[in-house]
Amino acid sequence: MGLLTLRRRKEMTLGIDIYEIKLDEDFLMSSLFTVAEVALANLGLAGLLESEVDVVVGGLGLGYTARAVLEHSKVRELLIVETLEEVIEWHQQGLLPLGEQLTSDFRCRFVQGDFFAMSASRARGFDPENRGRRYHAILLDVDHSPRNVLHLSHASFYESDGLRRLTSHLLPGGVFGLWSNDPPDEQFQVALSEVFAYYETHVVTFSNPIQCRDEANTVYVARNE
């Protein structure tokens, strides 16, 4: 997919260290902006009424969505699917601030693999130790948006057929949550409405302290029948 790099730099104007993951010259994640990543977890799990839930997070990144999931006491198990082995190793080696917290939580397990290929295979699923397993929630933060994908092979996932394949991995009443860097996408919302019983779109605003302005991401939350 390209050259993956992890960078730690001091932001002198704020007096803090910032961690960034880049793919070639494309920023995938920054520890400066994590509000919407946390919101993905909280909004995705908010509607689950079960006392114990099993969750998949697609895309490990710096780990902020995963940590937010684990802060919910009802989470029984979290399976994190990450394509890039280096990202998993950075957490396991303690190179990232949340690495120790994630790797030491007995509920959390890393799986190195292609989330989109796993989603497309009903028989295979996300858990190599339990093929075909279904989950209460699947939360995804990999591409920039449904229209701005990191690899062309991801594009079909955001269409109706791709979303239908995803639902085979959800329990009845289960939730699919998606982070997007773009404003609400009308075409993607049509696909959601064709597949899911119900969906919501949340615009999450947060401060950009370097540019002294607000920014916004989108979180989609859809419920399986």
C-alpha positions as protocol buffer text, in pm:
chain_id: "A"
residue {
  index: 1
  type: MET
  ca { x: 0 y: 0 z: 0 }
}
residue {
  index: 2
  type: GLY
  ca { x: 299 y: 229 z: 40 }
}
residue {
  index: 3
  type: LEU
  ca { x: 569 y: 339 z: 286 }
}
residue {
  index: 4
  type: LEU
  ca { x: 438 y: 334 z: 642 }
}
residue {
  index: 5
  type: THR
  ca { x: 602 y: 562 z: 898 }
}
residue {
  index: 6
  type: LEU
  ca { x: 550 y: 647 z: 1264 }
}
residue {
  index: 7
  type: ARG
  ca { x: 654 y: 993 z: 1371 }
}
residue {
  index: 8
  type: ARG
  ca { x: 677 y: 1151 z: 1715 }
}
residue {
  index: 9
  type: ARG
  ca { x: 730 y: 1525 z: 1720 }
}
residue {
  index: 10
  type: LYS
  ca { x: 714 y: 1807 z: 1970 }
}
residue {
  index: 11
  type: GLU
  ca { x: 449 y: 2068 z: 1897 }
}
residue {
  index: 12
  type: MET
  ca { x: 618 y: 2370 z: 2050 }
}
residue {
  index: 13
  type: THR
  ca { x: 312 y: 2596 z: 2042 }
}
residue {
  index: 14
  type: LEU
  ca { x: 119 y: 2347 z: 2257 }
}
residue {
  index: 15
  type: GLY
  ca { x: 405 y: 2197 z: 2454 }
}
residue {
  index: 16
  type: ILE
  ca { x: 305 y: 1839 z: 2380 }
}
residue {
  index: 17
  type: ASP
  ca { x: 434 y: 1536 z: 2190 }
}
residue {
  index: 18
  type: ILE
  ca { x: 225 y: 1438 z: 1888 }
}
residue {
  index: 19
  type: TYR
  ca { x: 226 y: 1089 z: 1738 }
}
residue {
  index: 20
  type: GLU
  ca { x: 146 y: 1055 z: 1368 }
}
residue {
  index: 21
  type: ILE
  ca { x: 109 y: 759 z: 1133 }
}
residue {
  index: 22
  type: LYS
  ca { x: 169 y: 827 z: 763 }
}
residue {
  index: 23
  type: LEU
  ca { x: 132 y: 614 z: 452 }
}
residue {
  index: 24
  type: ASP
  ca { x: 368 y: 769 z: 198 }
}
residue {
  index: 25
  type: GLU
  ca { x: 275 y: 1138 z: 234 }
}
residue {
  index: 26
  type: ASP
  ca { x: -80 y: 1066 z: 348 }
}
residue {
  index: 27
  type: PHE
  ca { x: -162 y: 1123 z: 716 }
}
residue {
  index: 28
  type: LEU
  ca { x: -360 y: 829 z: 853 }
}
residue {
  index: 29
  type: MET
  ca { x: -380 y: 930 z: 1218 }
}
residue {
  index: 30
  type: SER
  ca { x: -267 y: 1200 z: 1457 }
}
residue {
  index: 31
  type: SER
  ca { x: -285 y: 1194 z: 1836 }
}
residue {
  index: 32
  type: LEU
  ca { x: -380 y: 1562 z: 1819 }
}
residue {
  index: 33
  type: PHE
  ca { x: -724 y: 1481 z: 1676 }
}
residue {
  index: 34
  type: THR
  ca { x: -897 y: 1188 z: 1846 }
}
residue {
  index: 35
  type: VAL
  ca { x: -1240 y: 1322 z: 1945 }
}
residue {
  index: 36
  type: ALA
  ca { x: -1427 y: 1159 z: 1656 }
}
residue {
  index: 37
  type: GLU
  ca { x: -1238 y: 831 z: 1693 }
}
residue {
  index: 38
  type: VAL
  ca { x: -1355 y: 812 z: 2055 }
}
residue {
  index: 39
  type: ALA
  ca { x: -1706 y: 914 z: 1948 }
}
residue {
  index: 40
  type: LEU
  ca { x: -1712 y: 622 z: 1704 }
}
residue {
  index: 41
  type: ALA
  ca { x: -1680 y: 382 z: 1998 }
}
residue {
  index: 42
  type: ASN
  ca { x: -1921 y: 562 z: 2228 }
}
residue {
  index: 43
  type: LEU
  ca { x: -2192 y: 621 z: 1967 }
}
residue {
  index: 44
  type: GLY
  ca { x: -2156 y: 270 z: 1831 }
}
residue {
  index: 45
  type: LEU
  ca { x: -2198 y: 103 z: 2169 }
}
residue {
  index: 46
  type: ALA
  ca { x: -2456 y: 341 z: 2314 }
}
residue {
  index: 47
  type: GLY
  ca { x: -2757 y: 157 z: 2173 }
}
residue {
  index: 48
  type: LEU
  ca { x: -2652 y: -194 z: 2275 }
}
residue {
  index: 49
  type: LEU
  ca { x: -2865 y: -313 z: 2566 }
}
residue {
  index: 50
  type: GLU
  ca { x: -2694 y: -647 z: 2627 }
}
residue {
  index: 51
  type: SER
  ca { x: -2500 y: -686 z: 2952 }
}
residue {
  index: 52
  type: GLU
  ca { x: -2204 y: -839 z: 2765 }
}
residue {
  index: 53
  type: VAL
  ca { x: -2103 y: -754 z: 2409 }
}
residue {
  index: 54
  type: ASP
  ca { x: -1837 y: -867 z: 2162 }
}
residue {
  index: 55
  type: VAL
  ca { x: -1691 y: -600 z: 1937 }
}
residue {
  index: 56
  type: VAL
  ca { x: -1476 y: -581 z: 1624 }
}
residue {
  index: 57
  type: VAL
  ca { x: -1274 y: -269 z: 1548 }
}
residue {
  index: 58
  type: GLY
  ca { x: -1142 y: -246 z: 1192 }
}
residue {
  index: 59
  type: GLY
  ca { x: -826 y: -36 z: 1192 }
}
residue {
  index: 60
  type: LEU
  ca { x: -600 y: -10 z: 1497 }
}
residue {
  index: 61
  type: GLY
  ca { x: -422 y: 316 z: 1421 }
}
residue {
  index: 62
  type: LEU
  ca { x: -307 y: 488 z: 1740 }
}
residue {
  index: 63
  type: GLY
  ca { x: -562 y: 290 z: 1938 }
}
residue {
  index: 64
  type: TYR
  ca { x: -804 y: 561 z: 2055 }
}
residue {
  index: 65
  type: THR
  ca { x: -1120 y: 390 z: 1928 }
}
residue {
  index: 66
  type: ALA
  ca { x: -1005 y: 61 z: 2081 }
}
residue {
  index: 67
  type: ARG
  ca { x: -934 y: 220 z: 2419 }
}
residue {
  index: 68
  type: ALA
  ca { x: -1273 y: 390 z: 2418 }
}
residue {
  index: 69
  type: VAL
  ca { x: -1440 y: 53 z: 2348 }
}
residue {
  index: 70
  type: LEU
  ca { x: -1257 y: -107 z: 2641 }
}
residue {
  index: 71
  type: GLU
  ca { x: -1374 y: 170 z: 2873 }
}
residue {
  index: 72
  type: HIS
  ca { x: -1725 y: 22 z: 2844 }
}
residue {
  index: 73
  type: SER
  ca { x: -1755 y: -240 z: 3118 }
}
residue {
  index: 74
  type: LYS
  ca { x: -2007 y: -442 z: 2916 }
}
residue {
  index: 75
  type: VAL
  ca { x: -1744 y: -526 z: 2653 }
}
residue {
  index: 76
  type: ARG
  ca { x: -1660 y: -894 z: 2691 }
}
residue {
  index: 77
  type: GLU
  ca { x: -1414 y: -917 z: 2403 }
}
residue {
  index: 78
  type: LEU
  ca { x: -1260 y: -676 z: 2154 }
}
residue {
  index: 79
  type: LEU
  ca { x: -1110 y: -807 z: 1832 }
}
residue {
  index: 80
  type: ILE
  ca { x: -897 y: -551 z: 1648 }
}
residue {
  index: 81
  type: VAL
  ca { x: -837 y: -624 z: 1280 }
}
residue {
  index: 82
  type: GLU
  ca { x: -537 y: -440 z: 1136 }
}
residue {
  index: 83
  type: THR
  ca { x: -394 y: -489 z: 788 }
}
residue {
  index: 84
  type: LEU
  ca { x: -51 y: -348 z: 864 }
}
residue {
  index: 85
  type: GLU
  ca { x: 160 y: -572 z: 1084 }
}
residue {
  index: 86
  type: GLU
  ca { x: 391 y: -282 z: 1173 }
}
residue {
  index: 87
  type: VAL
  ca { x: 108 y: -97 z: 1346 }
}
residue {
  index: 88
  type: ILE
  ca { x: 36 y: -395 z: 1570 }
}
residue {
  index: 89
  type: GLU
  ca { x: 407 y: -430 z: 1647 }
}
residue {
  index: 90
  type: TRP
  ca { x: 437 y: -62 z: 1743 }
}
residue {
  index: 91
  type: HIS
  ca { x: 171 y: -117 z: 2008 }
}
residue {
  index: 92
  type: GLN
  ca { x: 322 y: -444 z: 2128 }
}
residue {
  index: 93
  type: GLN
  ca { x: 666 y: -283 z: 2155 }
}
residue {
  index: 94
  type: GLY
  ca { x: 534 y: 11 z: 2358 }
}
residue {
  index: 95
  type: LEU
  ca { x: 623 y: 270 z: 2095 }
}
residue {
  index: 96
  type: LEU
  ca { x: 276 y: 426 z: 2116 }
}
residue {
  index: 97
  type: PRO
  ca { x: 115 y: 581 z: 2426 }
}
residue {
  index: 98
  type: LEU
  ca { x: -179 y: 337 z: 2437 }
}
residue {
  index: 99
  type: GLY
  ca { x: 17 y: 24 z: 2348 }
}
residue {
  index: 100
  type: GLU
  ca { x: 66 y: -106 z: 2701 }
}
residue {
  index: 101
  type: GLN
  ca { x: -297 y: -44 z: 2795 }
}
residue {
  index: 102
  type: LEU
  ca { x: -430 y: -232 z: 2493 }
}
residue {
  index: 103
  type: THR
  ca { x: -187 y: -523 z: 2505 }
}
residue {
  index: 104
  type: SER
  ca { x: -237 y: -579 z: 2879 }
}
residue {
  index: 105
  type: ASP
  ca { x: -619 y: -593 z: 2868 }
}
residue {
  index: 106
  type: PHE
  ca { x: -725 y: -958 z: 2862 }
}
residue {
  index: 107
  type: ARG
  ca { x: -1039 y: -867 z: 2664 }
}
residue {
  index: 108
  type: CYS
  ca { x: -838 y: -727 z: 2371 }
}
residue {
  index: 109
  type: ARG
  ca { x: -690 y: -932 z: 2088 }
}
residue {
  index: 110
  type: PHE
  ca { x: -512 y: -825 z: 1767 }
}
residue {
  index: 111
  type: VAL
  ca { x: -567 y: -998 z: 1433 }
}
residue {
  index: 112
  type: GLN
  ca { x: -341 y: -908 z: 1143 }
}
residue {
  index: 113
  type: GLY
  ca { x: -545 y: -923 z: 824 }
}
residue {
  index: 114
  type: ASP
  ca { x: -749 y: -744 z: 560 }
}
residue {
  index: 115
  type: PHE
  ca { x: -1074 y: -625 z: 719 }
}
residue {
  index: 116
  type: PHE
  ca { x: -1243 y: -585 z: 381 }
}
residue {
  index: 117
  type: ALA
  ca { x: -1155 y: -933 z: 256 }
}
residue {
  index: 118
  type: MET
  ca { x: -1271 y: -1079 z: 586 }
}
residue {
  index: 119
  type: SER
  ca { x: -1598 y: -889 z: 568 }
}
residue {
  index: 120
  type: ALA
  ca { x: -1663 y: -1019 z: 216 }
}
residue {
  index: 121
  type: SER
  ca { x: -1634 y: -1382 z: 332 }
}
residue {
  index: 122
  type: ARG
  ca { x: -1925 y: -1501 z: 543 }
}
residue {
  index: 123
  type: ALA
  ca { x: -1757 y: -1835 z: 613 }
}
residue {
  index: 124
  type: ARG
  ca { x: -1421 y: -1687 z: 708 }
}
residue {
  index: 125
  type: GLY
  ca { x: -1521 y: -1389 z: 918 }
}
residue {
  index: 126
  type: PHE
  ca { x: -1289 y: -1184 z: 1136 }
}
residue {
  index: 127
  type: ASP
  ca { x: -1173 y: -1435 z: 1397 }
}
residue {
  index: 128
  type: PRO
  ca { x: -932 y: -1703 z: 1268 }
}
residue {
  index: 129
  type: GLU
  ca { x: -993 y: -1899 z: 1589 }
}
residue {
  index: 130
  type: ASN
  ca { x: -1372 y: -1898 z: 1544 }
}
residue {
  index: 131
  type: ARG
  ca { x: -1467 y: -1882 z: 1178 }
}
residue {
  index: 132
  type: GLY
  ca { x: -1809 y: -1740 z: 1098 }
}
residue {
  index: 133
  type: ARG
  ca { x: -1849 y: -1580 z: 1440 }
}
residue {
  index: 134
  type: ARG
  ca { x: -2098 y: -1293 z: 1473 }
}
residue {
  index: 135
  type: TYR
  ca { x: -2070 y: -977 z: 1682 }
}
residue {
  index: 136
  type: HIS
  ca { x: -2278 y: -718 z: 1862 }
}
residue {
  index: 137
  type: ALA
  ca { x: -2087 y: -429 z: 1702 }
}
residue {
  index: 138
  type: ILE
  ca { x: -1841 y: -374 z: 1418 }
}
residue {
  index: 139
  type: LEU
  ca { x: -1669 y: -35 z: 1414 }
}
residue {
  index: 140
  type: LEU
  ca { x: -1458 y: 75 z: 1117 }
}
residue {
  index: 141
  type: ASP
  ca { x: -1194 y: 346 z: 1083 }
}
residue {
  index: 142
  type: VAL
  ca { x: -961 y: 266 z: 794 }
}
residue {
  index: 143
  type: ASP
  ca { x: -1036 y: 482 z: 489 }
}
residue {
  index: 144
  type: HIS
  ca { x: -1065 y: 860 z: 489 }
}
residue {
  index: 145
  type: SER
  ca { x: -1429 y: 831 z: 382 }
}
residue {
  index: 146
  type: PRO
  ca { x: -1657 y: 610 z: 169 }
}
residue {
  index: 147
  type: ARG
  ca { x: -1547 y: 810 z: -137 }
}
residue {
  index: 148
  type: ASN
  ca { x: -1181 y: 858 z: -42 }
}
residue {
  index: 149
  type: VAL
  ca { x: -1039 y: 511 z: 12 }
}
residue {
  index: 150
  type: LEU
  ca { x: -679 y: 407 z: 76 }
}
residue {
  index: 151
  type: HIS
  ca { x: -701 y: 127 z: -182 }
}
residue {
  index: 152
  type: LEU
  ca { x: -942 y: 76 z: -471 }
}
residue {
  index: 153
  type: SER
  ca { x: -1027 y: -272 z: -344 }
}
residue {
  index: 154
  type: HIS
  ca { x: -1204 y: -110 z: -47 }
}
residue {
  index: 155
  type: ALA
  ca { x: -1453 y: 86 z: -256 }
}
residue {
  index: 156
  type: SER
  ca { x: -1710 y: -191 z: -307 }
}
residue {
  index: 157
  type: PHE
  ca { x: -1747 y: -236 z: 69 }
}
residue {
  index: 158
  type: TYR
  ca { x: -1933 y: 97 z: 90 }
}
residue {
  index: 159
  type: GLU
  ca { x: -2193 y: -10 z: -167 }
}
residue {
  index: 160
  type: SER
  ca { x: -2513 y: -196 z: -85 }
}
residue {
  index: 161
  type: ASP
  ca { x: -2376 y: -542 z: -167 }
}
residue {
  index: 162
  type: GLY
  ca { x: -2065 y: -485 z: 43 }
}
residue {
  index: 163
  type: LEU
  ca { x: -2271 y: -370 z: 340 }
}
residue {
  index: 164
  type: ARG
  ca { x: -2501 y: -671 z: 303 }
}
residue {
  index: 165
  type: ARG
  ca { x: -2201 y: -900 z: 328 }
}
residue {
  index: 166
  type: LEU
  ca { x: -2096 y: -717 z: 643 }
}
residue {
  index: 167
  type: THR
  ca { x: -2433 y: -784 z: 808 }
}
residue {
  index: 168
  type: SER
  ca { x: -2364 y: -1159 z: 795 }
}
residue {
  index: 169
  type: HIS
  ca { x: -2106 y: -1094 z: 1069 }
}
residue {
  index: 170
  type: LEU
  ca { x: -2350 y: -902 z: 1291 }
}
residue {
  index: 171
  type: LEU
  ca { x: -2593 y: -1049 z: 1539 }
}
residue {
  index: 172
  type: PRO
  ca { x: -2961 y: -950 z: 1508 }
}
residue {
  index: 173
  type: GLY
  ca { x: -2986 y: -594 z: 1635 }
}
residue {
  index: 174
  type: GLY
  ca { x: -2611 y: -553 z: 1602 }
}
residue {
  index: 175
  type: VAL
  ca { x: -2450 y: -220 z: 1517 }
}
residue {
  index: 176
  type: PHE
  ca { x: -2217 y: -107 z: 1239 }
}
residue {
  index: 177
  type: GLY
  ca { x: -2028 y: 217 z: 1304 }
}
residue {
  index: 178
  type: LEU
  ca { x: -1809 y: 408 z: 1058 }
}
residue {
  index: 179
  type: TRP
  ca { x: -1575 y: 706 z: 1097 }
}
residue {
  index: 180
  type: SER
  ca { x: -1537 y: 944 z: 802 }
}
residue {
  index: 181
  type: ASN
  ca { x: -1326 y: 1253 z: 749 }
}
residue {
  index: 182
  type: ASP
  ca { x: -1584 y: 1395 z: 506 }
}
residue {
  index: 183
  type: PRO
  ca { x: -1927 y: 1553 z: 562 }
}
residue {
  index: 184
  type: PRO
  ca { x: -2231 y: 1321 z: 551 }
}
residue {
  index: 185
  type: ASP
  ca { x: -2235 y: 1141 z: 217 }
}
residue {
  index: 186
  type: GLU
  ca { x: -2577 y: 1117 z: 51 }
}
residue {
  index: 187
  type: GLN
  ca { x: -2485 y: 824 z: -173 }
}
residue {
  index: 188
  type: PHE
  ca { x: -2349 y: 622 z: 119 }
}
residue {
  index: 189
  type: GLN
  ca { x: -2659 y: 699 z: 324 }
}
residue {
  index: 190
  type: VAL
  ca { x: -2874 y: 555 z: 45 }
}
residue {
  index: 191
  type: ALA
  ca { x: -2671 y: 234 z: 65 }
}
residue {
  index: 192
  type: LEU
  ca { x: -2714 y: 225 z: 444 }
}
residue {
  index: 193
  type: SER
  ca { x: -3091 y: 271 z: 412 }
}
residue {
  index: 194
  type: GLU
  ca { x: -3112 y: -18 z: 165 }
}
residue {
  index: 195
  type: VAL
  ca { x: -2933 y: -260 z: 395 }
}
residue {
  index: 196
  type: PHE
  ca { x: -2994 y: -166 z: 758 }
}
residue {
  index: 197
  type: ALA
  ca { x: -3315 y: -133 z: 954 }
}
residue {
  index: 198
  type: TYR
  ca { x: -3208 y: 205 z: 1089 }
}
residue {
  index: 199
  type: TYR
  ca { x: -2914 y: 442 z: 1069 }
}
residue {
  index: 200
  type: GLU
  ca { x: -2800 y: 774 z: 1216 }
}
residue {
  index: 201
  type: THR
  ca { x: -2547 y: 1031 z: 1099 }
}
residue {
  index: 202
  type: HIS
  ca { x: -2352 y: 1228 z: 1359 }
}
residue {
  index: 203
  type: VAL
  ca { x: -2137 y: 1529 z: 1277 }
}
residue {
  index: 204
  type: VAL
  ca { x: -1864 y: 1544 z: 1543 }
}
residue {
  index: 205
  type: THR
  ca { x: -1692 y: 1880 z: 1584 }
}
residue {
  index: 206
  type: PHE
  ca { x: -1361 y: 1940 z: 1759 }
}
residue {
  index: 207
  type: SER
  ca { x: -1103 y: 2213 z: 1798 }
}
residue {
  index: 208
  type: ASN
  ca { x: -791 y: 2242 z: 1585 }
}
residue {
  index: 209
  type: PRO
  ca { x: -561 y: 2424 z: 1829 }
}
residue {
  index: 210
  type: ILE
  ca { x: -286 y: 2479 z: 1573 }
}
residue {
  index: 211
  type: GLN
  ca { x: -508 y: 2656 z: 1319 }
}
residue {
  index: 212
  type: CYS
  ca { x: -740 y: 2802 z: 1587 }
}
residue {
  index: 213
  type: ARG
  ca { x: -1059 y: 2678 z: 1424 }
}
residue {
  index: 214
  type: ASP
  ca { x: -1313 y: 2401 z: 1455 }
}
residue {
  index: 215
  type: GLU
  ca { x: -1315 y: 2093 z: 1234 }
}
residue {
  index: 216
  type: ALA
  ca { x: -1567 y: 1815 z: 1185 }
}
residue {
  index: 217
  type: ASN
  ca { x: -1578 y: 1445 z: 1109 }
}
residue {
  index: 218
  type: THR
  ca { x: -1879 y: 1220 z: 1052 }
}
residue {
  index: 219
  type: VAL
  ca { x: -1977 y: 906 z: 1241 }
}
residue {
  index: 220
  type: TYR
  ca { x: -2240 y: 676 z: 1090 }
}
residue {
  index: 221
  type: VAL
  ca { x: -2422 y: 428 z: 1315 }
}
residue {
  index: 222
  type: ALA
  ca { x: -2648 y: 164 z: 1157 }
}
residue {
  index: 223
  type: ARG
  ca { x: -2847 y: -116 z: 1321 }
}
residue {
  index: 224
  type: ASN
  ca { x: -2892 y: -464 z: 1179 }
}
residue {
  index: 225
  type: GLU
  ca { x: -3237 y: -622 z: 1163 }
}
